[in-house]
Short mmCIF file of C-alpha atoms in Angstrom, two decimals:
data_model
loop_
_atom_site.label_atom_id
_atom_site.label_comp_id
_atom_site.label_asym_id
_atom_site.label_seq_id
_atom_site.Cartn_x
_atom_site.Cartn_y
_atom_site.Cartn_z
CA UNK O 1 155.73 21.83 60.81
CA UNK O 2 154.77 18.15 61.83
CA UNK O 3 153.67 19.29 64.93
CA UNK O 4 151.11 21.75 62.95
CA UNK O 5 149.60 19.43 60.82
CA UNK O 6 149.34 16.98 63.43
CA UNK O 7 147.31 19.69 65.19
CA UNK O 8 145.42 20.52 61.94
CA UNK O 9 144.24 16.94 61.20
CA UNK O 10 143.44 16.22 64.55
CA UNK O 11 141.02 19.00 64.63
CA UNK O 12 139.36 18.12 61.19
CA UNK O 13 138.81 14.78 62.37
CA UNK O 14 137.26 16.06 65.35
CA UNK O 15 135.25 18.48 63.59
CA UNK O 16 134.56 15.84 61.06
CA UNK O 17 132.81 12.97 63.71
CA UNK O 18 130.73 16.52 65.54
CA UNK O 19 128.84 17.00 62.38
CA UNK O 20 128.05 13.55 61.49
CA UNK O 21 127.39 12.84 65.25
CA UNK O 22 124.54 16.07 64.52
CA UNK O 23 123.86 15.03 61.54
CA UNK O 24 122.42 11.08 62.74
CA UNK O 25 121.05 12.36 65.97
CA UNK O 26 117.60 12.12 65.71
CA UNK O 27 115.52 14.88 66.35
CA UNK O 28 113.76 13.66 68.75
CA UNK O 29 116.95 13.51 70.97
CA UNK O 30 118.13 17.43 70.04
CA UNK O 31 114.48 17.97 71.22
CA UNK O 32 114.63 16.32 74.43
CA UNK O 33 117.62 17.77 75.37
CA UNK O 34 116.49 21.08 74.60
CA UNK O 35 113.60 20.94 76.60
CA UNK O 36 115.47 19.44 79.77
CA UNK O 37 117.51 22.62 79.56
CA UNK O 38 114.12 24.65 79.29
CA UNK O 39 113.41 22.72 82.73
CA UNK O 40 116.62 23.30 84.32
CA UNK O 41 116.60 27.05 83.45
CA UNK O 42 113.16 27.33 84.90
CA UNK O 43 113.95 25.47 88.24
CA UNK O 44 116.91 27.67 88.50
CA UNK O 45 114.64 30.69 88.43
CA UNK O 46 114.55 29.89 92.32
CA UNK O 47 118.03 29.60 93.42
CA UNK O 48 119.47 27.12 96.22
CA UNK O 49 119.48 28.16 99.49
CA UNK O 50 122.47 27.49 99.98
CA UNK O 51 124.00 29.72 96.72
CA UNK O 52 122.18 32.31 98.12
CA UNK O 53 123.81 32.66 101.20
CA UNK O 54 127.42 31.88 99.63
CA UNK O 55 126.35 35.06 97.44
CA UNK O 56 125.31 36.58 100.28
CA UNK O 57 128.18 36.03 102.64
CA UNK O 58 130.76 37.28 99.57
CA UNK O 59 128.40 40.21 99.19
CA UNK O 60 128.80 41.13 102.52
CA UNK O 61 132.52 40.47 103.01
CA UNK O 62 133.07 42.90 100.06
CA UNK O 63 130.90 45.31 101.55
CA UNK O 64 132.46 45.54 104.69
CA UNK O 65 135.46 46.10 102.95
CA UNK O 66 133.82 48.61 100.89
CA UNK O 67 132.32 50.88 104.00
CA UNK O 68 136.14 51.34 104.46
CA UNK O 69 136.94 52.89 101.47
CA UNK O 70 135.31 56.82 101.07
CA UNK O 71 132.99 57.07 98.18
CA UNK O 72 133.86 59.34 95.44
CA UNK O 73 130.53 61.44 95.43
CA UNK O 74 130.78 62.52 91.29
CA UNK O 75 131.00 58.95 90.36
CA UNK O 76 128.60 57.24 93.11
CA UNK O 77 125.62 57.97 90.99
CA UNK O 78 126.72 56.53 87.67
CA UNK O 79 127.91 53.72 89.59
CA UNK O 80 124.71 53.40 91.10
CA UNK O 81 122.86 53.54 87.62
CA UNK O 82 125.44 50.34 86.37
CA UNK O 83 124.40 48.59 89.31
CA UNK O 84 120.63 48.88 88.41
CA UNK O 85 120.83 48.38 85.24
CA UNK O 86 122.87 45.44 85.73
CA UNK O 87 120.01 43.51 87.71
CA UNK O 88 120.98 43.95 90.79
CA UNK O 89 119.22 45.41 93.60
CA UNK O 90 120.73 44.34 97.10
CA UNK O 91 121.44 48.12 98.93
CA UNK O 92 124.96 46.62 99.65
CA UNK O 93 126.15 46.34 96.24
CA UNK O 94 127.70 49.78 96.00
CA UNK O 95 129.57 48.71 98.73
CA UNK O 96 130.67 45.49 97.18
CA UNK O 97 131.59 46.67 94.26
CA UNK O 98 133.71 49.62 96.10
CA UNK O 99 135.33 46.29 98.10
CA UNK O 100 136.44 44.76 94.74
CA UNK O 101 137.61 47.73 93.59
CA UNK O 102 139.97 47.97 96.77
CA UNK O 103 140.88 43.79 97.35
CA UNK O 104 141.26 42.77 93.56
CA UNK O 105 144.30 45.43 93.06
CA UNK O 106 145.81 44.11 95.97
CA UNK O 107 145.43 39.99 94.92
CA UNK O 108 146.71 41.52 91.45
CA UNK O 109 149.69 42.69 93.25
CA UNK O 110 150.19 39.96 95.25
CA UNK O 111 150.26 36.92 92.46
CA UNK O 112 152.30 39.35 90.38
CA UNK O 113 155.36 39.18 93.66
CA UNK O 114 154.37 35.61 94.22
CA UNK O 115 154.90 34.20 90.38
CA UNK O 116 157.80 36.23 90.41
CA UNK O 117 157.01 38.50 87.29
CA UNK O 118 157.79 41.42 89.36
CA UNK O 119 161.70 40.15 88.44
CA UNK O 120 160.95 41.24 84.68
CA UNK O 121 160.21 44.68 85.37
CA UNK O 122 159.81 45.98 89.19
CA UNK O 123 158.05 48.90 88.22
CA UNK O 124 155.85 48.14 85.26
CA UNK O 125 154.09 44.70 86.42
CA UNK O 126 152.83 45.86 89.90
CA UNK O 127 151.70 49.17 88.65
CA UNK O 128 149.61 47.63 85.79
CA UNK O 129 148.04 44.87 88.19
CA UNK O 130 147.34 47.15 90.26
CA UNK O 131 145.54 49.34 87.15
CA UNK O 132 143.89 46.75 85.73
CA UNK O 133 142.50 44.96 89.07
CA UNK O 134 140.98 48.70 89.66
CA UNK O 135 139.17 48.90 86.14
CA UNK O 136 138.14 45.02 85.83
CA UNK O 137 135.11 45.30 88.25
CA UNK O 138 134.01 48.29 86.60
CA UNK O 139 134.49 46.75 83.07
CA UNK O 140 132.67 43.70 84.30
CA UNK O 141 129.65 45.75 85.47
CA UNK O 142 129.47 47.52 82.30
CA UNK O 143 129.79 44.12 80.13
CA UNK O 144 126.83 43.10 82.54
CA UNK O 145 124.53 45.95 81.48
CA UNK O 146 125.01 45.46 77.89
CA UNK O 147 124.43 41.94 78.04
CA UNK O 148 121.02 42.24 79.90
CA UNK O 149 119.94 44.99 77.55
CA UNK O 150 120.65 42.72 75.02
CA UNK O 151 118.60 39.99 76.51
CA UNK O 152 115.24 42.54 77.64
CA UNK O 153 115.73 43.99 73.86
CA UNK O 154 115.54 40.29 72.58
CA UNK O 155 112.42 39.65 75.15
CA UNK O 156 110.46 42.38 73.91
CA UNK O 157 108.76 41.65 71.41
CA UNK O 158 107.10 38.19 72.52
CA UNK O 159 106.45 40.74 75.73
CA UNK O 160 104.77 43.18 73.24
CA UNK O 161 102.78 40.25 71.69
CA UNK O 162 101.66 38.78 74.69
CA UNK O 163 100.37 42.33 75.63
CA UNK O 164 98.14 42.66 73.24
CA UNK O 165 96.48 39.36 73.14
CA UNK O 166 95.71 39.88 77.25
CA UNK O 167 94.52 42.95 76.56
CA UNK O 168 92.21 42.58 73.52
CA UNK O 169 90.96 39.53 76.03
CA UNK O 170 89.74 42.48 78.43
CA UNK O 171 92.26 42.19 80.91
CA UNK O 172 93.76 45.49 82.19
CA UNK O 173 96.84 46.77 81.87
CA UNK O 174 98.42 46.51 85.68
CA UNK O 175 96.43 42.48 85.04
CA UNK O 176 98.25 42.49 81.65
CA UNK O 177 101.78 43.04 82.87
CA UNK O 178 101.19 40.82 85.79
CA UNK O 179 99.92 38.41 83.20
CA UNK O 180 102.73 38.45 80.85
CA UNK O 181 105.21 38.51 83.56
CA UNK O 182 104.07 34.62 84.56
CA UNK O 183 104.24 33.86 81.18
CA UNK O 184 107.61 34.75 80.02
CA UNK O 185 109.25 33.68 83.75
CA UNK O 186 111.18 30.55 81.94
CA UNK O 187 111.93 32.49 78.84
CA UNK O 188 112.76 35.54 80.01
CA UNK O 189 113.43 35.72 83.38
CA UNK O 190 114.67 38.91 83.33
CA UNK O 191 112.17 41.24 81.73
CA UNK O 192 109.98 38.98 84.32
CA UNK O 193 111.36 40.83 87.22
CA UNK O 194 110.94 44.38 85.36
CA UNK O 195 107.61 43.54 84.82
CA UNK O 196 107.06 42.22 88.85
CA UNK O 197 108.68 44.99 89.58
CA UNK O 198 106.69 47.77 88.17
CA UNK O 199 103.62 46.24 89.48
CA UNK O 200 104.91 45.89 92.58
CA UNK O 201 105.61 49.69 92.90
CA UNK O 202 102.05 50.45 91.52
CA UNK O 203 100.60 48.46 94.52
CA UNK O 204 102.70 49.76 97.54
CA UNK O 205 100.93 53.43 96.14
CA UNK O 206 102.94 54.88 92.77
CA UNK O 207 101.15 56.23 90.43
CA UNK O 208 101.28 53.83 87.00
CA UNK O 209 103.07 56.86 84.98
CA UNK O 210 106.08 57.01 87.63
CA UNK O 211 106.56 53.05 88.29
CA UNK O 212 106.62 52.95 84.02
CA UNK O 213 109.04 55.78 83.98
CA UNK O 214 110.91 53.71 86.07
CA UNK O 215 111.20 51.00 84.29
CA UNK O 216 112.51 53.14 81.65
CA UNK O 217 115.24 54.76 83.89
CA UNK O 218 116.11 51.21 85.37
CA UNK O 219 116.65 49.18 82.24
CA UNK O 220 118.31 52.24 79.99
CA UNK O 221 116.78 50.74 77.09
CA UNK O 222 115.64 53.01 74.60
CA UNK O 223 112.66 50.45 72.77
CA UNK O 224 111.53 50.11 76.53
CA UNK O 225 111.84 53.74 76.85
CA UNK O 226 109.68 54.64 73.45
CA UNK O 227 107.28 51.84 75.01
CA UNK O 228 107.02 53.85 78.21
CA UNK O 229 105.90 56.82 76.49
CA UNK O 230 103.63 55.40 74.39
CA UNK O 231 101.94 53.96 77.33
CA UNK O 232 101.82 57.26 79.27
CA UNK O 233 100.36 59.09 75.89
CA UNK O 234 97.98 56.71 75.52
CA UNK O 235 96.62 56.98 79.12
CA UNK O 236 96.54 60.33 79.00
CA UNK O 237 95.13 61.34 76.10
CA UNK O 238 92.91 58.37 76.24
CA UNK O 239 93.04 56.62 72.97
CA UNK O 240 93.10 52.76 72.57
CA UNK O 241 95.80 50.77 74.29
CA UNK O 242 95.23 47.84 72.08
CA UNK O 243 95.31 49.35 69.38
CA UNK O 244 98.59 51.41 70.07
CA UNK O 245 100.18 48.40 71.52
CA UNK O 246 99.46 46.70 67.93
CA UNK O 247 100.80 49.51 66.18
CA UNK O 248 104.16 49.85 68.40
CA UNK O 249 104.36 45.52 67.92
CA UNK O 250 104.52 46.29 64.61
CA UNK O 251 107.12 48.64 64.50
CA UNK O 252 109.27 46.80 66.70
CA UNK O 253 109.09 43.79 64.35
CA UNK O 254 110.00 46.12 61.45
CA UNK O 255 112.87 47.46 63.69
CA UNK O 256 114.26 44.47 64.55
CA UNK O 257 114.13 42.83 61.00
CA UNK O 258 116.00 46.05 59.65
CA UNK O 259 118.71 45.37 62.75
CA UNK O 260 118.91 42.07 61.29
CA UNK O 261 119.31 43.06 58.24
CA UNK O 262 121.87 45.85 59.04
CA UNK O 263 124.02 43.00 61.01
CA UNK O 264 123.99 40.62 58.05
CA UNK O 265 125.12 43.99 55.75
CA UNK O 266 128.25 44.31 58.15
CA UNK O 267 129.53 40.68 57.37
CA UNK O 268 131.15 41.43 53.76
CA UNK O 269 133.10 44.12 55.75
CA UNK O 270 133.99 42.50 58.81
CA UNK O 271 135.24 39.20 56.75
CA UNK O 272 137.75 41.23 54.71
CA UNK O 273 140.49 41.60 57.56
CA UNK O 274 140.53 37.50 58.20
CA UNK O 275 140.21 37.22 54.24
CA UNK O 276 143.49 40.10 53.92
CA UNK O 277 145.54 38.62 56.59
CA UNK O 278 144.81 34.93 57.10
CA UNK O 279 143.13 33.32 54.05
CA UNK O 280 144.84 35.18 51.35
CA UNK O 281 148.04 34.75 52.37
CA UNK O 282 147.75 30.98 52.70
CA UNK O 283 146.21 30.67 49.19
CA UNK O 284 149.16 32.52 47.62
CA UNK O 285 151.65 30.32 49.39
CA UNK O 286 149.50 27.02 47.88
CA UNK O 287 149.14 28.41 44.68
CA UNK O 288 152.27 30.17 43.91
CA UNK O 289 154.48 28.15 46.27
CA UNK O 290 155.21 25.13 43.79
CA UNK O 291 155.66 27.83 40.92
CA UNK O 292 158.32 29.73 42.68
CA UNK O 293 160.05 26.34 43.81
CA UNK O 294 159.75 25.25 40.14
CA UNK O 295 161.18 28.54 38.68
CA UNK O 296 164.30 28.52 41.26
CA UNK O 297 165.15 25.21 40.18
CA UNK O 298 164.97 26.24 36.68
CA UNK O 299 166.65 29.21 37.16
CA UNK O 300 169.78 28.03 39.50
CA UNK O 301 171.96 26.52 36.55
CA UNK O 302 171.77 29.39 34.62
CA UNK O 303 172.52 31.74 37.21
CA UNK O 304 175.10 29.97 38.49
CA UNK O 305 177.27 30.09 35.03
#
């Protein structure tokens, strides 16, 4: 119990000298240092030559692992898709990811004999290191989609802005992603690439509808995907892309304020199993704790006779 509330007041103090440490730092200073991290995202845009080719050399070990192991044709495509979709376009990382699949089971294994858990249960711990080394790169890949989707989601709309103001100026629209693209490289780096991307397919000869449907089929995002078609309608039925990209802005906005507001709905419900199980509890022990010690006492003489 000492121990606890040692713990306890040790972390409110700690807590206590964060916020007034926030609180009296000008903001001038939370300024600075946000825009140094600005800077040190952007220069990291370019990576070091020598990460690259520590990346590259694990890459490569994991794929020559991974050309050992035979690929399971029904899942090789949706593996492919994660890969993509995850941001990663090196030809070898099928095979890497087939390599972690095969050496990560077997480290598993390996620490589970070596730290001796195997002891515990012989059968149980191996099998479930082995299981769970298997499914983590997998898991991982699939964490790594979601998270980027995430990110190009958040990106869209100051993409979708930007869009319209270069094209209203009279750029084109190949001009107009290229445009945009330079703009949003230390803010969003990774709808960036999309966007380099798709213009780099349009100028090594695909047509502007296919290099946009593959944008689409790369990101597996469905606002990119409604953007996409809008785009393809609008070139071929010839209306106004201004115009339409104004329109879809819009909507977008009004989509992602009614997310917002849908997230901020979900609170009341997700706070009720901390409030049932953690905070409840501990207010009927501080309220009704010295009532119950009270009442024993009172009520220990007259049981007793």
């Amino acid at each position: 119990m000492i121990w606890a509330l040692t713990m306890v007041t040790f972390l409110a103090t700690v807590a206590v000298f964060a916020a007034l440490f926030y609180a009296f730092t000008p903001s001038e200073v939370r300024v600075a240092g946000r825009l140094s991290r600005l800077v040190r995202s952007s220069t990291a845009i370019e990576e070091d030559p020598s990460a690259l080719q520590q990346k590259e050399r694990m890459r490569n070990a994991l794929a020559s692992v991974g050309k050992l192991v035979p690929a399971d044709a029904s899942k090789k495509s949706y593996a492919d898709l994660l890969i993509i979709r995850a941001g990663y376009r090196s030809p070898s990382a099928i095979l890497a990811l087939r390599g972690a699949k095969v050496l990560l089971p077997i480290a598993l294994v390996i620490f589970v004999f070596a730290s001796g858990l195997h002891r515990m249960n012989p059968f149980v711990f191996p099998v479930l290191a082995a299981v769970v080394g298997y499914l983590v790169p997998e898991l991982w890949l699939v964490w790594r989609v979601h998270a980027r989707q995430t990110l190009l989601r958040r990106a869209l709309p100051d993409c979708l802005d930007l869009l319209v103001i270069c094209v209203e100026a009279g750029l084109g629209l190949d001009q107009a992603l290229l445009k945009v693209a330079e703009e949003l490289r230390v803010s969003h780096p990774e709808l960036t690439g999309e966007l380099k991307l798709v213009n780099m397919e349009m100028r090594v000869g695909k047509s502007r509808v296919e290099a946009l449907r593959e944008l689409g089929h790369r990101t597996g995002l469905e606002d990119i995907k409604s953007l996409v078609a809008m785009l393809i309608q609008t070139e071929r039925f010839g209306t106004s892309i201004s115009q339409s990209l104004r329109v879809f802005s819009d909507d977008m906005r009004m989509r992602r304020r009614q997310r917002a507001e849908e997230m901020g709905a979900k609170t009341t419900v997700k706070m009720v199993p901390p409030l049932v199980f953690f905070i409840f509890p501990a207010l009927m022990v501080v309220i009704l704790g010295p009532a119950l010690i009270t009442l024993v006492r009172q009520m220990m003489p007259v049981l007793s006779k």
